Short mmCIF file of C-alpha atoms and ligand atoms in Angstrom, two decimals:
data_model
loop_
_atom_site.label_atom_id
_atom_site.label_comp_id
_atom_site.label_asym_id
_atom_site.label_seq_id
_atom_site.Cartn_x
_atom_site.Cartn_y
_atom_site.Cartn_z
CA MET A 725 -20.81 -26.66 -1.09
CA SER A 726 -23.53 -27.50 1.43
CA PRO A 727 -26.32 -29.67 -0.02
CA SER A 728 -28.81 -27.01 1.00
CA SER A 729 -27.10 -24.25 -0.92
CA THR A 730 -28.35 -25.53 -4.27
CA ARG A 731 -31.93 -25.80 -3.06
CA GLY A 732 -34.64 -23.76 -4.67
CA VAL A 733 -33.45 -24.31 -8.25
CA ASN A 734 -35.84 -27.15 -8.98
CA PRO A 735 -38.65 -27.41 -6.41
CA LEU A 736 -39.68 -30.94 -7.45
CA ARG A 737 -36.15 -32.28 -7.16
CA ASP A 738 -35.73 -30.45 -3.85
CA ALA A 739 -38.87 -32.09 -2.48
CA LEU A 740 -37.61 -35.53 -3.57
CA ASP A 741 -34.14 -34.82 -2.14
CA ARG A 742 -35.64 -34.06 1.23
CA ARG A 743 -37.38 -37.44 1.32
CA LEU A 744 -34.32 -39.48 0.39
CA PRO A 745 -32.14 -40.67 3.26
CA ARG A 746 -29.10 -38.46 3.52
CA ILE A 747 -26.08 -40.75 3.29
CA ALA A 748 -22.52 -39.58 3.93
CA GLY A 749 -19.99 -39.98 1.13
CA PRO A 750 -16.51 -41.51 1.58
CA SER A 751 -15.13 -40.12 4.83
CA GLY A 752 -13.69 -40.66 8.28
CA LEU A 753 -13.84 -39.11 11.73
CA VAL A 754 -10.87 -38.48 14.01
CA ILE A 755 -11.80 -38.00 17.67
CA PHE A 756 -9.40 -36.15 19.98
CA GLY A 757 -10.19 -36.94 23.60
CA VAL A 758 -11.47 -40.35 22.67
CA THR A 759 -11.08 -41.75 26.20
CA GLY A 760 -13.50 -39.16 27.64
CA ASP A 761 -17.10 -39.59 28.72
CA LEU A 762 -18.66 -37.80 25.78
CA SER A 763 -16.85 -40.00 23.33
CA ARG A 764 -17.81 -43.23 25.09
CA LYS A 765 -21.42 -42.35 25.87
CA LYS A 766 -22.37 -40.36 22.80
CA LEU A 767 -19.89 -40.17 19.92
CA MET A 768 -18.89 -43.83 19.45
CA PRO A 769 -22.47 -45.10 19.84
CA ALA A 770 -23.70 -42.40 17.42
CA VAL A 771 -21.19 -43.55 14.78
CA TYR A 772 -22.36 -47.14 15.16
CA ASP A 773 -26.04 -46.13 15.03
CA LEU A 774 -25.42 -44.18 11.83
CA ALA A 775 -23.68 -47.21 10.33
CA ASN A 776 -26.51 -49.46 11.49
CA ARG A 777 -29.08 -47.18 9.87
CA GLY A 778 -27.11 -47.43 6.61
CA LEU A 779 -26.16 -43.74 6.63
CA LEU A 780 -22.39 -44.15 6.51
CA PRO A 781 -20.33 -45.26 3.51
CA PRO A 782 -18.99 -48.84 3.62
CA GLY A 783 -15.37 -47.79 4.21
CA PHE A 784 -16.16 -45.25 6.93
CA SER A 785 -13.23 -44.92 9.33
CA LEU A 786 -13.01 -43.94 12.96
CA VAL A 787 -9.68 -42.83 14.38
CA GLY A 788 -9.13 -42.33 18.10
CA PHE A 789 -6.34 -40.03 19.34
CA ALA A 790 -5.40 -40.06 23.04
CA ARG A 791 -2.54 -40.55 25.50
CA ARG A 792 -3.61 -44.04 26.52
CA GLU A 793 -1.18 -46.80 25.48
CA TRP A 794 -3.60 -48.68 23.28
CA GLU A 795 -3.13 -50.78 20.18
CA HIS A 796 -5.73 -50.59 17.40
CA GLU A 797 -7.37 -53.71 18.89
CA ASP A 798 -7.70 -52.13 22.35
CA PHE A 799 -9.38 -49.12 20.81
CA ALA A 800 -11.72 -51.32 18.79
CA ALA A 801 -12.61 -53.20 21.99
CA GLU A 802 -13.42 -49.87 23.69
CA VAL A 803 -15.64 -48.83 20.81
CA HIS A 804 -17.33 -52.22 20.92
CA ALA A 805 -18.03 -51.90 24.67
CA ALA A 806 -19.34 -48.34 24.26
CA VAL A 807 -21.62 -49.42 21.42
CA LYS A 808 -22.94 -52.41 23.37
CA GLU A 809 -23.69 -50.20 26.35
CA HIS A 810 -24.96 -47.00 24.80
CA ALA A 811 -26.06 -47.46 21.17
CA ARG A 812 -29.73 -46.90 20.45
CA THR A 813 -30.12 -49.41 17.66
CA PRO A 814 -29.79 -53.18 18.09
CA PHE A 815 -26.32 -54.68 17.84
CA ARG A 816 -25.70 -56.42 14.50
CA GLU A 817 -22.48 -58.34 14.09
CA GLU A 818 -22.20 -57.66 10.34
CA VAL A 819 -22.43 -53.88 10.86
CA TRP A 820 -19.83 -54.07 13.60
CA GLN A 821 -17.49 -56.19 11.46
CA GLN A 822 -17.62 -53.57 8.74
CA LEU A 823 -17.09 -50.66 11.12
CA VAL A 824 -14.15 -52.30 12.89
CA GLN A 825 -12.27 -52.55 9.59
CA GLY A 826 -11.85 -48.76 9.71
CA CYS A 827 -11.01 -48.37 13.44
CA ARG A 828 -7.50 -47.06 14.15
CA PHE A 829 -5.81 -45.61 17.22
CA VAL A 830 -3.04 -43.03 17.43
CA GLN A 831 -1.26 -42.66 20.75
CA GLY A 832 0.15 -39.32 21.83
CA ASN A 833 -0.42 -35.99 23.52
CA PHE A 834 -1.24 -32.72 21.83
CA ASP A 835 2.37 -31.49 21.81
CA ASP A 836 3.68 -34.65 20.29
CA ASP A 837 4.75 -33.94 16.69
CA GLU A 838 5.49 -37.57 16.05
CA ALA A 839 1.92 -38.56 16.99
CA PHE A 840 0.52 -36.02 14.52
CA GLU A 841 2.81 -37.45 11.82
CA THR A 842 1.47 -40.92 12.69
CA LEU A 843 -2.05 -39.53 12.39
CA LYS A 844 -1.15 -38.22 8.96
CA SER A 845 0.15 -41.57 7.78
CA THR A 846 -2.86 -43.35 9.33
CA ILE A 847 -5.17 -41.15 7.28
CA ALA A 848 -3.16 -41.87 4.13
CA GLU A 849 -3.35 -45.59 4.88
CA LEU A 850 -7.13 -45.38 5.40
CA ASP A 851 -7.54 -43.47 2.14
CA LYS A 852 -5.96 -46.45 0.40
CA ALA A 853 -7.43 -49.32 2.42
CA GLN A 854 -10.89 -47.92 3.12
CA GLY A 855 -11.40 -45.46 0.26
CA THR A 856 -12.02 -42.47 2.57
CA GLY A 857 -11.01 -40.13 -0.25
CA GLY A 858 -9.03 -37.73 1.97
CA ASN A 859 -12.26 -36.53 3.62
CA PHE A 860 -11.77 -36.28 7.37
CA ALA A 861 -13.51 -34.44 10.20
CA PHE A 862 -11.48 -33.75 13.35
CA TYR A 863 -13.69 -33.81 16.42
CA LEU A 864 -12.22 -31.86 19.36
CA SER A 865 -13.84 -33.51 22.36
CA VAL A 866 -11.17 -32.07 24.65
CA PRO A 867 -11.10 -29.43 27.42
CA PRO A 868 -11.43 -25.97 25.81
CA LYS A 869 -7.90 -24.94 26.84
CA PHE A 870 -6.53 -27.48 24.33
CA PHE A 871 -8.56 -26.27 21.32
CA PRO A 872 -5.90 -23.83 20.03
CA ARG A 873 -3.07 -26.35 20.48
CA VAL A 874 -4.86 -29.09 18.56
CA VAL A 875 -5.88 -26.92 15.60
CA GLN A 876 -2.37 -25.48 15.40
CA GLN A 877 -0.91 -29.00 15.34
CA LEU A 878 -3.34 -29.97 12.57
CA LYS A 879 -2.10 -27.01 10.57
CA LYS A 880 1.57 -27.63 11.27
CA HIS A 881 1.33 -31.22 10.05
CA GLY A 882 -0.66 -30.41 6.93
CA LEU A 883 -3.72 -32.24 8.25
CA ALA A 884 -6.02 -29.27 7.74
CA ASP A 885 -4.99 -28.62 4.13
CA GLN A 886 -8.01 -28.49 1.84
CA ARG A 887 -7.14 -30.40 -1.34
CA GLU A 888 -9.05 -30.23 -4.59
CA GLY A 889 -11.98 -32.66 -4.47
CA SER A 890 -11.76 -33.51 -0.76
CA TRP A 891 -12.42 -31.79 2.55
CA ARG A 892 -11.04 -31.40 6.06
CA ARG A 893 -13.37 -30.15 8.81
CA ALA A 894 -13.08 -29.17 12.47
CA VAL A 895 -15.81 -30.03 14.94
CA ILE A 896 -15.52 -28.09 18.18
CA GLU A 897 -17.33 -28.87 21.41
CA LYS A 898 -18.68 -26.16 23.67
CA PRO A 899 -18.04 -23.98 25.56
CA PHE A 900 -16.56 -21.97 22.75
CA GLY A 901 -14.47 -19.60 24.87
CA HIS A 902 -15.01 -18.33 28.40
CA ASP A 903 -16.24 -14.87 27.48
CA LEU A 904 -16.45 -12.67 24.40
CA THR A 905 -12.73 -11.86 24.32
CA SER A 906 -11.57 -15.47 24.55
CA ALA A 907 -14.22 -16.62 22.04
CA ARG A 908 -12.97 -14.03 19.53
CA GLU A 909 -9.40 -15.13 20.06
CA LEU A 910 -10.37 -18.78 19.59
CA ASN A 911 -12.30 -17.94 16.44
CA ARG A 912 -9.26 -16.14 15.09
CA ILE A 913 -7.03 -19.14 15.72
CA VAL A 914 -9.48 -21.66 14.27
CA HIS A 915 -10.14 -19.55 11.18
CA GLU A 916 -6.41 -19.28 10.50
CA VAL A 917 -6.45 -23.04 10.04
CA PHE A 918 -9.89 -23.94 8.69
CA PRO A 919 -12.12 -21.91 6.35
CA PRO A 920 -15.32 -20.76 8.14
CA ASN A 921 -17.57 -23.18 6.24
CA GLU A 922 -15.45 -26.13 7.43
CA VAL A 923 -15.79 -25.26 11.14
CA PHE A 924 -18.68 -26.92 12.96
CA ARG A 925 -19.34 -25.67 16.49
CA ILE A 926 -21.43 -28.21 18.35
CA ASP A 927 -24.47 -27.25 20.38
CA HIS A 928 -26.07 -30.64 20.77
CA TYR A 929 -29.45 -29.11 21.66
CA LEU A 930 -29.83 -28.13 18.02
CA GLY A 931 -29.56 -31.82 17.11
CA LYS A 932 -32.58 -32.72 19.22
CA GLU A 933 -35.77 -33.51 17.32
CA THR A 934 -37.91 -31.44 19.66
CA VAL A 935 -35.69 -28.42 19.18
CA GLN A 936 -35.89 -28.68 15.40
CA ASN A 937 -39.62 -29.03 15.84
CA ILE A 938 -39.82 -25.49 17.23
CA LEU A 939 -39.40 -24.25 13.67
CA ALA A 940 -41.86 -26.79 12.24
CA LEU A 941 -44.44 -25.89 14.87
CA ARG A 942 -44.10 -22.18 14.24
CA PHE A 943 -43.61 -22.04 10.50
CA ALA A 944 -45.30 -25.12 9.03
CA ASN A 945 -48.61 -24.14 10.65
CA GLN A 946 -50.91 -21.20 10.33
CA MET A 947 -52.52 -21.22 13.77
CA PHE A 948 -49.62 -20.28 16.06
CA GLU A 949 -47.74 -17.42 14.39
CA PRO A 950 -50.61 -14.87 14.52
CA ILE A 951 -50.58 -15.00 18.34
CA TRP A 952 -46.81 -15.44 18.73
CA ASN A 953 -46.13 -11.86 19.77
CA ARG A 954 -46.51 -9.17 22.41
CA SER A 955 -50.22 -8.68 21.70
CA TYR A 956 -51.02 -12.14 23.07
CA VAL A 957 -47.99 -13.49 24.90
CA ASP A 958 -47.50 -12.47 28.53
CA HIS A 959 -44.08 -14.02 28.98
CA VAL A 960 -41.91 -16.99 28.01
CA GLN A 961 -40.19 -19.42 30.40
CA ILE A 962 -37.32 -21.57 29.21
CA THR A 963 -36.25 -24.21 31.70
CA MET A 964 -33.48 -26.77 31.52
CA ALA A 965 -33.47 -28.62 34.82
CA GLU A 966 -31.29 -31.59 35.68
CA ASP A 967 -31.55 -33.87 38.66
CA ILE A 968 -27.93 -35.01 38.39
CA GLY A 969 -25.05 -33.25 40.11
CA ILE A 970 -21.70 -32.66 38.46
CA GLY A 971 -20.69 -36.32 38.74
CA GLY A 972 -17.07 -36.82 37.75
CA ARG A 973 -16.87 -33.54 35.81
CA ALA A 974 -15.41 -31.31 38.51
CA GLY A 975 -12.39 -30.44 36.35
CA TYR A 976 -14.59 -29.16 33.56
CA TYR A 977 -17.41 -27.60 35.56
CA ASP A 978 -15.75 -25.72 38.43
CA GLY A 979 -15.06 -22.18 37.31
CA ILE A 980 -17.44 -22.53 34.35
CA GLY A 981 -20.80 -22.91 36.07
CA ALA A 982 -24.38 -23.26 34.93
CA ALA A 983 -24.67 -19.99 33.00
CA ARG A 984 -21.59 -20.58 30.84
CA ASP A 985 -22.25 -24.30 30.53
CA VAL A 986 -25.85 -24.03 29.45
CA ILE A 987 -27.34 -20.51 29.16
CA GLN A 988 -24.65 -19.16 26.82
CA ASN A 989 -25.37 -21.92 24.33
CA HIS A 990 -28.37 -24.26 24.77
CA LEU A 991 -30.81 -21.81 26.36
CA LEU A 992 -29.95 -18.81 24.18
CA GLN A 993 -30.32 -21.04 21.12
CA LEU A 994 -33.75 -22.10 22.38
CA LEU A 995 -34.62 -18.45 22.92
CA ALA A 996 -33.44 -17.58 19.41
CA LEU A 997 -35.52 -20.33 17.78
CA THR A 998 -38.57 -19.36 19.81
CA ALA A 999 -38.33 -15.64 19.16
CA MET A 1000 -36.79 -15.27 15.69
CA GLU A 1001 -38.62 -14.18 12.56
CA GLU A 1002 -39.41 -16.70 9.84
CA PRO A 1003 -36.32 -17.43 7.75
CA GLY A 1004 -36.61 -17.31 3.96
CA SER A 1005 -35.58 -20.97 3.82
CA PHE A 1006 -34.24 -23.72 6.07
CA ASP A 1007 -30.76 -22.91 4.97
CA ALA A 1008 -27.76 -22.19 7.20
CA ASP A 1009 -27.36 -18.58 6.02
CA ALA A 1010 -31.03 -17.76 6.42
CA LEU A 1011 -31.21 -19.35 9.87
CA VAL A 1012 -28.07 -17.64 11.13
CA THR A 1013 -29.31 -14.28 9.90
CA GLU A 1014 -32.60 -14.57 11.78
CA LYS A 1015 -31.14 -16.08 14.94
CA SER A 1016 -28.42 -13.42 15.04
CA LYS A 1017 -30.96 -10.63 14.59
CA VAL A 1018 -32.91 -11.75 17.59
CA LEU A 1019 -29.83 -12.42 19.76
CA GLY A 1020 -28.60 -8.96 18.81
CA ALA A 1021 -31.92 -7.48 20.01
CA VAL A 1022 -31.74 -9.10 23.46
CA ARG A 1023 -31.65 -6.50 26.20
CA LEU A 1024 -30.50 -7.06 29.78
CA PRO A 1025 -32.52 -5.57 32.62
CA ALA A 1026 -30.95 -2.42 34.07
CA ASP A 1027 -31.04 -3.86 37.59
CA LEU A 1028 -29.14 -7.14 37.25
CA GLY A 1029 -29.32 -7.68 41.02
CA ALA A 1030 -33.12 -7.91 40.89
CA HIS A 1031 -33.44 -9.87 37.67
CA THR A 1032 -30.70 -12.47 37.76
CA VAL A 1033 -30.03 -15.19 40.32
CA ARG A 1034 -27.22 -17.64 40.74
CA GLY A 1035 -27.31 -20.56 43.11
CA GLN A 1036 -25.25 -23.50 44.27
CA TYR A 1037 -26.65 -26.80 45.50
CA ALA A 1038 -26.20 -27.77 49.09
CA LYS A 1039 -26.63 -31.21 50.56
CA GLY A 1040 -30.16 -32.55 50.20
CA TRP A 1041 -32.38 -35.49 49.33
CA GLN A 1042 -32.95 -36.95 45.92
CA GLY A 1043 -34.72 -40.17 45.03
CA GLY A 1044 -34.83 -41.11 48.74
CA GLU A 1045 -31.08 -40.73 49.11
CA GLN A 1046 -29.01 -38.05 50.74
CA VAL A 1047 -26.68 -36.40 48.23
CA PRO A 1048 -23.67 -34.16 48.90
CA GLY A 1049 -23.61 -30.45 48.30
CA TYR A 1050 -21.54 -29.00 45.45
CA LEU A 1051 -18.74 -27.96 47.79
CA GLU A 1052 -18.41 -31.53 49.06
CA GLU A 1053 -18.15 -33.07 45.60
CA ASP A 1054 -14.83 -34.72 44.67
CA GLY A 1055 -12.41 -32.30 43.08
CA ILE A 1056 -14.31 -29.12 44.00
CA ASP A 1057 -12.57 -26.30 45.83
CA PRO A 1058 -14.50 -26.00 49.13
CA ALA A 1059 -14.51 -22.21 48.67
CA SER A 1060 -15.79 -22.37 45.09
CA THR A 1061 -18.33 -19.74 44.03
CA THR A 1062 -19.28 -21.57 40.83
CA ASP A 1063 -22.99 -21.43 40.03
CA THR A 1064 -24.88 -24.69 39.61
CA PHE A 1065 -28.15 -22.79 39.12
CA ALA A 1066 -28.74 -19.65 37.11
CA ALA A 1067 -31.88 -17.71 36.28
CA VAL A 1068 -32.06 -14.55 34.18
CA LYS A 1069 -34.71 -12.26 32.82
CA LEU A 1070 -34.15 -10.99 29.30
CA GLU A 1071 -36.16 -8.78 27.00
CA ILE A 1072 -36.09 -8.47 23.25
CA ASP A 1073 -36.10 -5.03 21.75
CA ASN A 1074 -38.15 -5.46 18.62
CA ARG A 1075 -41.70 -4.90 17.45
CA ARG A 1076 -42.77 -8.49 18.01
CA TRP A 1077 -41.52 -8.85 21.59
CA ALA A 1078 -41.16 -5.40 23.18
CA GLY A 1079 -42.13 -5.68 26.85
CA VAL A 1080 -42.40 -9.50 26.91
CA PRO A 1081 -39.97 -10.99 29.44
CA PHE A 1082 -38.12 -14.20 28.61
CA TYR A 1083 -37.19 -15.97 31.84
CA LEU A 1084 -34.38 -18.52 31.48
CA ARG A 1085 -33.33 -20.92 34.22
CA THR A 1086 -31.11 -23.93 34.49
CA GLY A 1087 -29.65 -25.94 37.30
CA LYS A 1088 -28.20 -29.18 38.52
CA ARG A 1089 -29.69 -31.24 41.36
CA LEU A 1090 -33.15 -29.77 40.82
CA GLY A 1091 -36.47 -31.51 41.40
CA ARG A 1092 -36.37 -33.52 38.19
CA ARG A 1093 -34.87 -33.65 34.71
CA VAL A 1094 -36.93 -31.56 32.33
CA THR A 1095 -36.32 -29.14 29.49
CA GLU A 1096 -39.26 -27.11 28.21
CA ILE A 1097 -40.22 -23.84 26.61
CA ALA A 1098 -43.49 -22.41 27.89
CA ILE A 1099 -45.20 -19.63 25.97
CA VAL A 1100 -47.57 -18.20 28.58
CA PHE A 1101 -50.41 -16.14 27.15
CA GLN A 1102 -52.18 -13.12 28.60
CA ARG A 1103 -55.41 -13.68 30.49
CA ALA A 1104 -58.68 -13.32 28.58
CA PRO A 1105 -59.61 -9.64 28.80
CA HIS A 1106 -63.07 -10.39 30.13
CA SER A 1107 -64.91 -13.42 31.49
CA PRO A 1108 -68.67 -13.71 30.98
CA PHE A 1109 -68.82 -16.47 33.58
CA ASP A 1110 -69.75 -15.94 37.15
CA SER A 1111 -66.45 -15.98 39.03
CA THR A 1112 -67.91 -18.09 41.86
CA ALA A 1113 -68.55 -20.83 39.29
CA THR A 1114 -65.09 -20.52 37.77
CA GLU A 1115 -61.97 -21.77 39.45
CA GLU A 1116 -59.02 -19.45 39.41
CA LEU A 1117 -57.84 -20.18 35.87
CA GLY A 1118 -54.20 -20.29 34.98
CA GLN A 1119 -53.09 -18.52 31.86
CA ASN A 1120 -53.28 -20.34 28.56
CA ALA A 1121 -49.92 -21.83 27.71
CA LEU A 1122 -48.25 -23.65 24.91
CA VAL A 1123 -45.46 -25.82 26.24
CA ILE A 1124 -42.83 -27.34 23.99
CA ARG A 1125 -41.62 -30.36 25.94
CA VAL A 1126 -38.04 -30.77 24.75
CA GLN A 1127 -37.30 -33.71 27.06
CA PRO A 1128 -37.74 -36.21 28.55
CA ASP A 1129 -41.43 -36.65 27.69
CA GLU A 1130 -41.08 -35.17 24.19
CA GLY A 1131 -44.12 -33.40 22.79
CA VAL A 1132 -46.27 -30.29 23.00
CA THR A 1133 -48.95 -29.37 25.55
CA VAL A 1134 -51.60 -26.70 25.18
CA ARG A 1135 -53.26 -25.54 28.38
CA PHE A 1136 -56.66 -23.86 28.29
CA GLY A 1137 -59.88 -23.50 30.32
CA SER A 1138 -62.77 -25.88 29.76
CA LYS A 1139 -66.26 -26.33 31.15
CA VAL A 1140 -66.45 -28.96 33.84
CA PRO A 1141 -69.23 -31.42 32.96
CA GLY A 1142 -72.28 -30.74 35.10
CA THR A 1143 -75.22 -28.42 35.50
CA SER A 1144 -73.26 -25.32 36.48
CA MET A 1145 -70.91 -23.25 34.36
CA GLU A 1146 -67.72 -24.18 36.07
CA VAL A 1147 -64.51 -23.68 34.14
CA ARG A 1148 -61.27 -25.43 34.92
CA ASP A 1149 -57.79 -25.70 33.35
CA VAL A 1150 -57.19 -28.72 31.15
CA SER A 1151 -54.42 -29.71 28.77
CA MET A 1152 -54.22 -31.18 25.33
CA ASP A 1153 -51.11 -33.23 24.60
CA PHE A 1154 -49.15 -34.25 21.57
CA ALA A 1155 -46.61 -36.97 22.40
CA TYR A 1156 -43.99 -38.06 19.89
CA GLY A 1157 -44.23 -41.67 21.02
CA GLU A 1158 -47.97 -41.79 20.27
CA SER A 1159 -48.03 -39.93 16.98
CA PHE A 1160 -44.96 -41.31 15.24
CA THR A 1161 -43.61 -44.80 14.80
CA GLU A 1162 -40.26 -43.47 13.55
CA SER A 1163 -37.60 -43.36 16.25
CA SER A 1164 -35.66 -40.14 16.75
CA PRO A 1165 -31.94 -40.23 16.11
CA GLU A 1166 -29.80 -39.16 19.04
CA ALA A 1167 -28.73 -35.52 18.74
CA TYR A 1168 -25.10 -36.51 18.16
CA GLU A 1169 -26.07 -38.92 15.38
CA ARG A 1170 -27.81 -36.17 13.50
CA LEU A 1171 -24.97 -33.71 14.05
CA ILE A 1172 -22.15 -36.09 13.09
CA LEU A 1173 -24.01 -36.99 9.90
CA ASP A 1174 -24.49 -33.28 9.13
CA VAL A 1175 -20.75 -32.68 9.59
CA LEU A 1176 -19.94 -35.48 7.14
CA LEU A 1177 -22.45 -34.05 4.68
CA GLY A 1178 -21.16 -30.50 5.17
CA ASP A 1179 -24.61 -29.34 6.19
CA ALA A 1180 -24.25 -26.45 8.64
CA ASN A 1181 -27.92 -25.67 9.36
CA LEU A 1182 -27.84 -26.99 12.91
CA PHE A 1183 -24.54 -25.46 14.00
CA PRO A 1184 -24.19 -22.05 15.66
CA ARG A 1185 -21.98 -19.71 13.69
CA VAL A 1186 -19.39 -17.36 14.96
CA GLU A 1187 -21.85 -14.42 15.06
CA GLU A 1188 -24.24 -16.30 17.32
CA VAL A 1189 -21.50 -17.47 19.65
CA GLU A 1190 -20.19 -13.92 20.03
CA LEU A 1191 -23.65 -12.38 20.47
CA SER A 1192 -24.41 -14.94 23.18
CA TRP A 1193 -21.25 -14.02 25.10
CA LYS A 1194 -22.22 -10.35 24.77
CA ILE A 1195 -25.45 -11.20 26.58
CA LEU A 1196 -23.79 -13.28 29.29
CA ASP A 1197 -20.60 -11.31 30.01
CA PRO A 1198 -22.24 -8.41 31.92
CA ILE A 1199 -24.21 -10.90 34.02
CA GLU A 1200 -21.08 -12.85 34.92
CA GLU A 1201 -19.24 -9.62 35.72
CA HIS A 1202 -22.10 -8.54 37.95
CA TRP A 1203 -22.07 -11.89 39.77
CA GLU A 1204 -18.32 -11.73 40.32
CA LYS A 1205 -18.85 -8.55 42.33
CA THR A 1206 -21.70 -9.87 44.44
CA GLY A 1207 -20.31 -12.56 46.69
CA ARG A 1208 -21.44 -16.14 46.90
CA PRO A 1209 -24.21 -17.86 44.94
CA ALA A 1210 -27.38 -18.51 46.94
CA PRO A 1211 -27.47 -22.06 48.36
CA TYR A 1212 -30.41 -24.39 47.64
CA PRO A 1213 -30.94 -27.91 48.95
CA ALA A 1214 -30.42 -30.62 46.32
CA GLY A 1215 -33.76 -31.95 45.06
CA THR A 1216 -35.56 -28.57 45.23
CA TRP A 1217 -36.27 -26.05 42.45
CA GLY A 1218 -33.40 -23.69 43.20
CA PRO A 1219 -32.87 -20.84 45.65
CA ALA A 1220 -35.79 -18.83 47.05
CA GLU A 1221 -34.28 -15.80 45.28
CA ALA A 1222 -35.36 -17.30 41.94
CA ASP A 1223 -38.99 -17.39 43.08
CA GLU A 1224 -38.69 -13.87 44.42
CA MET A 1225 -37.31 -12.71 41.07
CA LEU A 1226 -40.55 -13.73 39.30
CA ALA A 1227 -42.82 -12.76 42.21
CA ARG A 1228 -41.50 -9.21 41.84
CA ASP A 1229 -42.99 -9.24 38.32
CA GLY A 1230 -46.26 -10.76 39.60
CA ARG A 1231 -45.44 -14.14 38.06
CA SER A 1232 -44.26 -17.55 39.17
CA TRP A 1233 -42.15 -20.35 37.73
CA ARG A 1234 -43.91 -23.36 36.35
CA ARG A 1235 -43.39 -26.57 38.33
CA PRO A 1236 -43.04 -28.98 35.41
C1 BG6 B 122 -24.11 -30.38 28.28
C2 BG6 B 122 -23.66 -29.76 29.58
O1 BG6 B 122 -23.92 -29.48 27.23
O2 BG6 B 122 -25.49 -30.72 28.37
C3 BG6 B 122 -23.95 -30.68 30.74
O3 BG6 B 122 -22.27 -29.50 29.51
C4 BG6 B 122 -25.38 -31.15 30.73
O4 BG6 B 122 -23.63 -30.06 31.98
C5 BG6 B 122 -25.77 -31.67 29.36
O5 BG6 B 122 -25.53 -32.17 31.71
C6 BG6 B 122 -27.25 -32.02 29.29
O6 BG6 B 122 -27.55 -32.57 28.05
P1 BG6 B 122 -28.93 -33.32 27.83
O7 BG6 B 122 -28.94 -33.64 26.38
O8 BG6 B 122 -28.92 -34.52 28.73
O9 BG6 B 122 -30.00 -32.35 28.24
#
C-alpha cells in the first residue's frame, strides 16, 4: 500500500508524517545496464546521496547486472568513482563503507538463464547478509528494445514473484514505446509480470523540485488560480532547450528524435501539470485522474503543416567553437531525417482553456540550456497613459524557471522614475537559492526513494503514457510524409519555420 493511500484518516498525524523524513525500509536495487551513462552519472550517485542523507536503511544493497567481466570489487570501484565524480553531497568514508557492504555484481546478458539464476541467489544471499527482506526494485536502464526480454527473464526465474510481506518492483526508463501500439504492447508484457502498482515508469522531470512546485504555486496560493484560464491567459509557451548535441548517444537518439525523446514525456507532463484542474489530494490516483483528463482534452491543430515544425541542427558555433552538424556526428546515418528540434501548437478543449494555444518546443544545440513554462497574459484592455510616454509594453507573464536558474519570474509594467508617466516592463524574481537554505535533491534521488517507498505520485501511469502517444502519433505520421526536417545552425534558436509558426498567430517565441 502506498504511504499516501492512508492519508486523510487523521489530519494531525498526516501533517506530522509529511514533516518527518521519509526513510526507505529494508530493500535493494538491481540496475540492468549498469555500465551505461545514466547509471554512472545519475543512478549510482543518487543512491550514495540518499545513503548520505540517511534516507536508506543500513543494509541497503545495490546490485549491478551487465555483460562486463567484473568481479564485485570492480563494480564497487566503478560505483566509488561515479560517486566521487557526480554525487551532490560530500564524500564520507563511513557512508561509503556501509554502502559497499551491499554492492554486488552479476555478469551476463539478457538471454543468459544462468546469470538470472545467479541474480536470484545473490538476492537470497543479500537477504541473509544485509537484511534486505526480499524487497527489490529492478531498474531497467537499458535500450527500450530490451525491456520485454528483461521482464520476461525476471518472471521466468521467479524474480518478480510477490511474496507475502515483501515486494518486487520494476522501474522502467523512457521512452515507453515508440508509438501508441508499441506502448500498449509493452504495457501488456510488463503487466503480465508485475502488478500495475509495482511498475514505476520514470519521467525524471517529475522528480525536479521546480516541476513539483508547479502544483504548489497553483494550488497552495490564492492569487494565481483566479487568472489561470482563458479569460486572462493569451497563450502558454513551454520550452526545453539544450545547448548540447547528441554526444555519444547516437544509438539511442537516431530514429527517436526530439519529439519522442522529450515532447511525448517531459513536455506533455509539464503541460498537464500547468493545465490540469486541482486534484482532491496529492495522491497518485487523484493526480493521474486530473492529468489524464487534461491530456485527453488536448486537440491537435487541423493543419499540422502550419502548426508543427521539426528541425535538425547543422554545423554552427557554440561557446566560441565550431561544432558539427547532426549528420556529421559519430554513428549517425548521413541521410538521417531524425528531428533534433520540434515545436508544436496544441489546444485544450475544455472550459478553462478553450482557444488558448500551448506552444511546446524542444531542441538540441540551441542558444542555451533552459527549461521554462511561460504563462503569457492578455494585454490590458485599455491604457489610460499617453502612448507616447509609454514604451511598447510586453504582455504580463509568469515564468516558471524549471532550470538552470530555478525560480519564478513575474513580468509587468511599471512607472519609470521621473517627472513623466513613462511605463516600462520590469520583472520580479523568486530564486530558490535566495529563498531557501535547503538543497534540492537530484530528480533521480527523489524518484529512487519514492520507488523504495512505493510512492507512485511522481510517476506517469499507463493512461498518461498512452494519451501522450495519442497526441504525438499523428504529428510523427505527418512528418514522415513531409520530407526532411528543416536545418538550423547549431547555437541558434531553431529553424526559421518555428518563428514563422508563431508569427502566423501574431506571436513570437520568448528568448530566455
Ligand atoms: C532525457 C533525454 O530524458 O533528458 C535527453 O533523453 C536530455 O535527451 C535529458 O538531454 C535532459 O535532462 P535534464 O534533466 O538535463 O534537462
